[in-house]
JSON list of C-alpha atoms in Angstrom, two decimals:
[
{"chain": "Y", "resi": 132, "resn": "UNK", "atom": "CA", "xyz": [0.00, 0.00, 0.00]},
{"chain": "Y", "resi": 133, "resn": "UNK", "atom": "CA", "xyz": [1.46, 3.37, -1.14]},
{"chain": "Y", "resi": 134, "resn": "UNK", "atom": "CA", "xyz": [0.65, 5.92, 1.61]},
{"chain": "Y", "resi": 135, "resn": "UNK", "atom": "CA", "xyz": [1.42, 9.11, -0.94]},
{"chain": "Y", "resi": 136, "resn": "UNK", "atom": "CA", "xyz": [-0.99, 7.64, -2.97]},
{"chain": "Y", "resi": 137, "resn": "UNK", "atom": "CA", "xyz": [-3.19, 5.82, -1.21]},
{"chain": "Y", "resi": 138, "resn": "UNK", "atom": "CA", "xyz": [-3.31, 3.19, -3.42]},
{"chain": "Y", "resi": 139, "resn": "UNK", "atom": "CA", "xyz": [-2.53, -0.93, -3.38]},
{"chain": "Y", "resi": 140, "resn": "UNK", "atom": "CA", "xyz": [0.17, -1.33, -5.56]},
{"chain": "Y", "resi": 141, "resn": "UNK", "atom": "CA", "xyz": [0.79, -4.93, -4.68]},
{"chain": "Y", "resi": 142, "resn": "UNK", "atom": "CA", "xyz": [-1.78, -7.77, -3.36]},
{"chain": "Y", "resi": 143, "resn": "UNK", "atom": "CA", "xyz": [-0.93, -11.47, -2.83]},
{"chain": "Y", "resi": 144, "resn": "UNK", "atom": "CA", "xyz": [-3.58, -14.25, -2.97]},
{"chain": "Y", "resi": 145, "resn": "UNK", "atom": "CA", "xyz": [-1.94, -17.46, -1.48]},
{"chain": "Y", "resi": 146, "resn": "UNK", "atom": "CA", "xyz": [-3.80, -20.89, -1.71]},
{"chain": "Y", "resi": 147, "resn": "UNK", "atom": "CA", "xyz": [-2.57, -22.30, 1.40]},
{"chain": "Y", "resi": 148, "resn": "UNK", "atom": "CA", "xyz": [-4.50, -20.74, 3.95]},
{"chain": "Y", "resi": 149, "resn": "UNK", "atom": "CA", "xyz": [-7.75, -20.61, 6.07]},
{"chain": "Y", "resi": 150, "resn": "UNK", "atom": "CA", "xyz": [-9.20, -24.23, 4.64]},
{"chain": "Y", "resi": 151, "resn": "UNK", "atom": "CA", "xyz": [-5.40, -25.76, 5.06]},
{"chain": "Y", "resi": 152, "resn": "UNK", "atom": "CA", "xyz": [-5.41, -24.72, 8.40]},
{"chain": "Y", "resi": 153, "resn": "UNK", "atom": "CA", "xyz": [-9.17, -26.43, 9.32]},
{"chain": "Y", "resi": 154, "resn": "UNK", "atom": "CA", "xyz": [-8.08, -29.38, 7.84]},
{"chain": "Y", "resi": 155, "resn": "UNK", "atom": "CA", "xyz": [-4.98, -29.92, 9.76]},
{"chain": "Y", "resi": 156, "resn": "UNK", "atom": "CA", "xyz": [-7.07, -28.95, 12.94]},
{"chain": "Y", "resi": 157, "resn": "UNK", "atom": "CA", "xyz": [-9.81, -31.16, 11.84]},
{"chain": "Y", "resi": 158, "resn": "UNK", "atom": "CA", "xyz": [-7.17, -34.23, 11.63]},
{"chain": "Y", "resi": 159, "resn": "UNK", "atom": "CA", "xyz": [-4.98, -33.72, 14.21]},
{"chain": "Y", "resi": 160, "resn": "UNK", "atom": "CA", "xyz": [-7.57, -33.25, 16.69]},
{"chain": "Y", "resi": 161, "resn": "UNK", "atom": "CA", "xyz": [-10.23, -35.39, 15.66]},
{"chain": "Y", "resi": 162, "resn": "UNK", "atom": "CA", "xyz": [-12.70, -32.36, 15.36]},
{"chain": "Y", "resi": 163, "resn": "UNK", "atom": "CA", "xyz": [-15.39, -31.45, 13.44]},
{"chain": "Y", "resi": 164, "resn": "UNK", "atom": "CA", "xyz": [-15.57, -28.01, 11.31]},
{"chain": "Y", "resi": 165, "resn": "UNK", "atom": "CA", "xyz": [-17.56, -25.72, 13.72]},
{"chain": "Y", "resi": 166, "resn": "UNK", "atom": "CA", "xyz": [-15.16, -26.53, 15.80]},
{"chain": "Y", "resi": 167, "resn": "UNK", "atom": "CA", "xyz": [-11.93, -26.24, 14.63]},
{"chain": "Y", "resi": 168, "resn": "UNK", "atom": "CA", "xyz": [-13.28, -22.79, 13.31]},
{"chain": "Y", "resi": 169, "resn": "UNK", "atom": "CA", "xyz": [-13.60, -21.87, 16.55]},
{"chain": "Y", "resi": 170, "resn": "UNK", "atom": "CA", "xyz": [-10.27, -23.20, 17.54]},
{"chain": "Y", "resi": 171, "resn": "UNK", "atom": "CA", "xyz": [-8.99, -20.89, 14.73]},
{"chain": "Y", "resi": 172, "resn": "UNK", "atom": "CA", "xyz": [-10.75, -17.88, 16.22]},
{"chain": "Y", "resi": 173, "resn": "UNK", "atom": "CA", "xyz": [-9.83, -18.63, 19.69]},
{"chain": "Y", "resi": 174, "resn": "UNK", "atom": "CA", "xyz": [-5.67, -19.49, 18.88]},
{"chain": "Y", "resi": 175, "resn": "UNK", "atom": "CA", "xyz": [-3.24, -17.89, 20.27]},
{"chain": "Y", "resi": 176, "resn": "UNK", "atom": "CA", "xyz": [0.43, -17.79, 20.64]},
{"chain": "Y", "resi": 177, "resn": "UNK", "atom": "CA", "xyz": [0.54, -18.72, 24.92]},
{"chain": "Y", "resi": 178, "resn": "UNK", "atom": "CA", "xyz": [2.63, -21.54, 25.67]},
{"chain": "Y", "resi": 179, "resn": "UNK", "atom": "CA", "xyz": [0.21, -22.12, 28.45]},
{"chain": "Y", "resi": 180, "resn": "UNK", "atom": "CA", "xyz": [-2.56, -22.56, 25.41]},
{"chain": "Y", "resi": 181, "resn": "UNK", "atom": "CA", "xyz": [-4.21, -26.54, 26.64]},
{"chain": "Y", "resi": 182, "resn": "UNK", "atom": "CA", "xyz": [-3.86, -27.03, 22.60]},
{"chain": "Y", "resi": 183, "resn": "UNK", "atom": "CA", "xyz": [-0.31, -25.75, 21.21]},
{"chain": "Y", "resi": 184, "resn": "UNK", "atom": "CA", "xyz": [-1.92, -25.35, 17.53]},
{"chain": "Y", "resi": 185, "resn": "UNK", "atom": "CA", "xyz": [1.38, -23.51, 16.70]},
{"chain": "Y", "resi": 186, "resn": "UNK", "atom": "CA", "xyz": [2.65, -26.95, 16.85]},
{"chain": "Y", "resi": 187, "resn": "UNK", "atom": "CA", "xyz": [-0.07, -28.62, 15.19]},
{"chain": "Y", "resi": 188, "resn": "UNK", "atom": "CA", "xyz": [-0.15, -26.49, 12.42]},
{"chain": "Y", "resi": 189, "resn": "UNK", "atom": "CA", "xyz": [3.86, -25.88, 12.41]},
{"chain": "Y", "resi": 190, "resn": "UNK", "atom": "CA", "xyz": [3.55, -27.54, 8.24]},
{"chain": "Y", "resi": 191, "resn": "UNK", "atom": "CA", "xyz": [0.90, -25.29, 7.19]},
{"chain": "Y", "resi": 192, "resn": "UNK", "atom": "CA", "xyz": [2.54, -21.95, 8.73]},
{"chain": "Y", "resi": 193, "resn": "UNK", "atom": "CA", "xyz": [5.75, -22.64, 7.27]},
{"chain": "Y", "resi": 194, "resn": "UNK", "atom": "CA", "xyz": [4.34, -23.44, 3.89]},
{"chain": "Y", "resi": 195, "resn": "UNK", "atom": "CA", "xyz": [2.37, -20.08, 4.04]},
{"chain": "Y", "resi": 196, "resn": "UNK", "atom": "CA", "xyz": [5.52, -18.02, 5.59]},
{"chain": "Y", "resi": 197, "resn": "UNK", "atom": "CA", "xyz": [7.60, -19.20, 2.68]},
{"chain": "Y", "resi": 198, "resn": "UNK", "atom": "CA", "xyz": [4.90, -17.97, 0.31]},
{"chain": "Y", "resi": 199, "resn": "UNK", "atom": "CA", "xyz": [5.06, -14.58, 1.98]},
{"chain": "Y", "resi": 200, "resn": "UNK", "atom": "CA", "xyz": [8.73, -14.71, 2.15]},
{"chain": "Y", "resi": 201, "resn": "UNK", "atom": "CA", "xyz": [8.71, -14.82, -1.70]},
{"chain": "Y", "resi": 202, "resn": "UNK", "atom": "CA", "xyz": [5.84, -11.93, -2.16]},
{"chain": "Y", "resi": 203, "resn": "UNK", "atom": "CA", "xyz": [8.40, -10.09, -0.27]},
{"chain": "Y", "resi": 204, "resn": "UNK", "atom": "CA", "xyz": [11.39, -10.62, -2.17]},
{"chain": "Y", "resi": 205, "resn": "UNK", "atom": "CA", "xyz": [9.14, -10.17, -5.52]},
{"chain": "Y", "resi": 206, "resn": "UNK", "atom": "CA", "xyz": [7.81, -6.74, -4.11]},
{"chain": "Y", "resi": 207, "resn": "UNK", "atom": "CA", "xyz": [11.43, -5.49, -2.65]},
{"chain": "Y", "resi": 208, "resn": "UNK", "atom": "CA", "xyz": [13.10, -6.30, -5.88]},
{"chain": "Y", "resi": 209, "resn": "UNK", "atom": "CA", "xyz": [10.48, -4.04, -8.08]},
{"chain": "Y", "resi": 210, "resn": "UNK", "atom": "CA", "xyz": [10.31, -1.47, -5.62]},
{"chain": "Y", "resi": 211, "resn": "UNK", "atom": "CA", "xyz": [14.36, -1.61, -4.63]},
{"chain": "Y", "resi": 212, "resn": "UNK", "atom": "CA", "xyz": [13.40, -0.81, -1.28]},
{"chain": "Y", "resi": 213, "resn": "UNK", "atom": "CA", "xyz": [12.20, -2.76, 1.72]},
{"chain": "Y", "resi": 214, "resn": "UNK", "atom": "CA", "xyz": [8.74, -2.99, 2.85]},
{"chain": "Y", "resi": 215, "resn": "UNK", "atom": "CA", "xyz": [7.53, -1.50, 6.17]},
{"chain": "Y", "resi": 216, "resn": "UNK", "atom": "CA", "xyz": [4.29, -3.13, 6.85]},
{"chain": "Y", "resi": 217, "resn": "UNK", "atom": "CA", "xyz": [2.47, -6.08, 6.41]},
{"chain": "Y", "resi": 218, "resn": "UNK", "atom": "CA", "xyz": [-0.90, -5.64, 5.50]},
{"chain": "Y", "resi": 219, "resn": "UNK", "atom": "CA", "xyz": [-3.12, -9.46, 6.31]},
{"chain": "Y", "resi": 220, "resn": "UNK", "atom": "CA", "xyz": [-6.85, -9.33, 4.56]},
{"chain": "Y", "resi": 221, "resn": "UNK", "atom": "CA", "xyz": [-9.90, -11.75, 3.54]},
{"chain": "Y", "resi": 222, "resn": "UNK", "atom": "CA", "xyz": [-9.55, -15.36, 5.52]},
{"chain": "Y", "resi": 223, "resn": "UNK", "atom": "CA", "xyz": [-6.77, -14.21, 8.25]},
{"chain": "Y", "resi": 224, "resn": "UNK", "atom": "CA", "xyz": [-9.22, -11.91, 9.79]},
{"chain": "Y", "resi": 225, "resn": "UNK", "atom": "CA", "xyz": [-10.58, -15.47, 10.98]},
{"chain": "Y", "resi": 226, "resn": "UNK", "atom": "CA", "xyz": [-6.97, -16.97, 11.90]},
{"chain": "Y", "resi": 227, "resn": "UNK", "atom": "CA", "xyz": [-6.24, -14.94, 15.57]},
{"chain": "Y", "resi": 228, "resn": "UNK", "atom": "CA", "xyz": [-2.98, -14.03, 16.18]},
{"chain": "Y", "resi": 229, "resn": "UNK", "atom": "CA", "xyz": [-1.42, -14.80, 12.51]},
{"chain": "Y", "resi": 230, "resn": "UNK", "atom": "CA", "xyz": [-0.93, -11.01, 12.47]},
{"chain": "Y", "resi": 231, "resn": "UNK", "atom": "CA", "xyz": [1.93, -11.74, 15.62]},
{"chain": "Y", "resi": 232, "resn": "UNK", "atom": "CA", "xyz": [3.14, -14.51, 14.02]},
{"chain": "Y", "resi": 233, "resn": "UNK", "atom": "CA", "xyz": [4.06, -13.27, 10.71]},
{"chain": "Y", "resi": 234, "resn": "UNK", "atom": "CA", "xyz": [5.05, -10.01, 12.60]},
{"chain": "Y", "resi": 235, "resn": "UNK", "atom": "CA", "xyz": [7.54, -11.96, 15.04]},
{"chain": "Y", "resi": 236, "resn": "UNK", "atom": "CA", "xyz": [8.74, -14.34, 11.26]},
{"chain": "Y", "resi": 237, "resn": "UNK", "atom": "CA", "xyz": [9.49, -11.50, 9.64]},
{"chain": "Y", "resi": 238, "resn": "UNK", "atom": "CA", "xyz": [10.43, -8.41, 12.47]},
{"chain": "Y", "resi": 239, "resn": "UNK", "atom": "CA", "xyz": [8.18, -6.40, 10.18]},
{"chain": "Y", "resi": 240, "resn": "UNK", "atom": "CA", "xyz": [5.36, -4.65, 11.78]},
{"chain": "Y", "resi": 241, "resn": "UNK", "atom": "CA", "xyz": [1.89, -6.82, 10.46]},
{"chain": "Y", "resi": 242, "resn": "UNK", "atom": "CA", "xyz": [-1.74, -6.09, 11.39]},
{"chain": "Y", "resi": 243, "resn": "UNK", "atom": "CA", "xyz": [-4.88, -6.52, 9.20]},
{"chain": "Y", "resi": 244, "resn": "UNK", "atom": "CA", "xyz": [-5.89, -3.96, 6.12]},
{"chain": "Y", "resi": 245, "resn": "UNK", "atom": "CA", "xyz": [-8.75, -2.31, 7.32]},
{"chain": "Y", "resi": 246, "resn": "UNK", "atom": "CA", "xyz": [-10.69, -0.66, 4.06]},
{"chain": "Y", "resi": 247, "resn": "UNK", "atom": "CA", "xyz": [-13.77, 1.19, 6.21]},
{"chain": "Y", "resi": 248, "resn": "UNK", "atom": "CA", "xyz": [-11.50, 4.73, 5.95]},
{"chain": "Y", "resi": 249, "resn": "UNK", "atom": "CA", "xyz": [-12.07, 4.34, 2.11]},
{"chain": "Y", "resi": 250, "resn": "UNK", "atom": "CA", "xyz": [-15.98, 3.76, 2.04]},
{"chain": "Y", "resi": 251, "resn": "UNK", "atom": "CA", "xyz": [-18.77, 6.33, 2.78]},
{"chain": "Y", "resi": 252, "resn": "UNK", "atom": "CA", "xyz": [-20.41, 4.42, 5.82]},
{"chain": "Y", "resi": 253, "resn": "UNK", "atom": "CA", "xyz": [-23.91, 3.57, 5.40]},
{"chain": "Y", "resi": 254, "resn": "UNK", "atom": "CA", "xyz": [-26.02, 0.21, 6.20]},
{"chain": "Y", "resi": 255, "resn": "UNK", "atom": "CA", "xyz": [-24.32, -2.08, 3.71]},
{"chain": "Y", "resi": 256, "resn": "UNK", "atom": "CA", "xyz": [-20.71, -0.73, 4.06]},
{"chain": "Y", "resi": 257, "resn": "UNK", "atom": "CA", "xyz": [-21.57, -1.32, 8.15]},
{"chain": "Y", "resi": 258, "resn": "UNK", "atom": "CA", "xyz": [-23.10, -4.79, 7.29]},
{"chain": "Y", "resi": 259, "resn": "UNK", "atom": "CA", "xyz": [-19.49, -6.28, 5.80]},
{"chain": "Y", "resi": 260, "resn": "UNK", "atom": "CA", "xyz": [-17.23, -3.81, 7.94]},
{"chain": "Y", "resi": 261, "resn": "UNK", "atom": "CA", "xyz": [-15.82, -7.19, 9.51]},
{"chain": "Y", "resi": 262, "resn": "UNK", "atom": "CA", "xyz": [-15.22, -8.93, 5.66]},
{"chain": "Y", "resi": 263, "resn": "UNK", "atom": "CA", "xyz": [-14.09, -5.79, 3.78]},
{"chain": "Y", "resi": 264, "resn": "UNK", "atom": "CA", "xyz": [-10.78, -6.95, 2.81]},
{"chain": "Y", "resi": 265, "resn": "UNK", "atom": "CA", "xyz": [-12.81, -9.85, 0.79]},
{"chain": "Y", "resi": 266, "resn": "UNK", "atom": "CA", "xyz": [-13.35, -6.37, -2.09]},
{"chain": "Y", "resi": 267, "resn": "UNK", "atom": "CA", "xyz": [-9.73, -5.21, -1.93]},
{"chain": "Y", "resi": 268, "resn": "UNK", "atom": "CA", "xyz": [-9.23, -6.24, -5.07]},
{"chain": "Y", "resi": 269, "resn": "UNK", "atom": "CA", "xyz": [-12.58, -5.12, -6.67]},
{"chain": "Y", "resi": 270, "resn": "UNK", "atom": "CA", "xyz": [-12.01, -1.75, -4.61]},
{"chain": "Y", "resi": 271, "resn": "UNK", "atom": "CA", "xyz": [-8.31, -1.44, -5.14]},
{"chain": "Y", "resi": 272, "resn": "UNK", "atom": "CA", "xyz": [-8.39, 0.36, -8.17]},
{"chain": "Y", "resi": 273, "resn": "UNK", "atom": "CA", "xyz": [-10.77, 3.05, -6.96]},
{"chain": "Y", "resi": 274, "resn": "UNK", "atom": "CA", "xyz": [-9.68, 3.96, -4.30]},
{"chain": "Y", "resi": 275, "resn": "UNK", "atom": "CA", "xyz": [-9.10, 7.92, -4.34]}
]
């Protein structure tokens, strides 16, 4: 995201993700989908966590750090400078604390893109304030 312009100038898409990380949740634990949902929602990076999903999903995380790893090296290499934020959108608004632990991979600072600044609020905009990032790249070239 280019703050003088206020624009996305580069958006990555992985396919590992949000249904990888159900699945290994679903397996490892012997759960069901509801719940491993809510495991997702409810991780977090204590060592005193009674599940250590870190662990569990240790594969999965690595597969999509790599991934982000090489969207980084892609972006720094066009731009000949290094990035200063992570920006996390669509499915890891559901994956709690991923924004810490690709922070803490990568010592860059990482938190989720939040698009409500760039919409005029009304009932619809406040209906999908939670799933915005799901448009960033239907809204990304309009933003002004």
């Amino acid at each position: 995201f280019d703050q003088s312009l206020k624009l996305i100038t580069h958006n990555n898409n992985f396919n590992s993700g949000y249904s990888i990380f159900m699945k290994e949740i679903q397996v490892n634990l012997n759960v069901d989908a509801s719940k491993s949902v809510e495991f997702l929602k409810s991780f977090g990076v204590s060592q005193s966590a009674s599940f250590h999903l870190e662990t569990i999903l240790a594969p999965s995380l690595k597969d999509l750090l790599s991934k982000i790893d090489r969207s980084i090296k892609e972006i720094t290499n066009i731009n000949k400078a290094p990035i200063s934020n992570i920006y996390l959108a669509n499915d890891a608004v559901h994956f709690n604390s991923i924004d810490a632990i690709v922070g803490k991979f990568f010592a860059v600072p990482t938190s989720f893109f939040d698009l409500s600044p760039y919409f005029a609020r009304n009932k619809i905009v406040d209906y999908f304030k939670n799933d915005l990032t799901y448009f960033m790249a239907s809204a990304g070239g309009s933003l002004r």
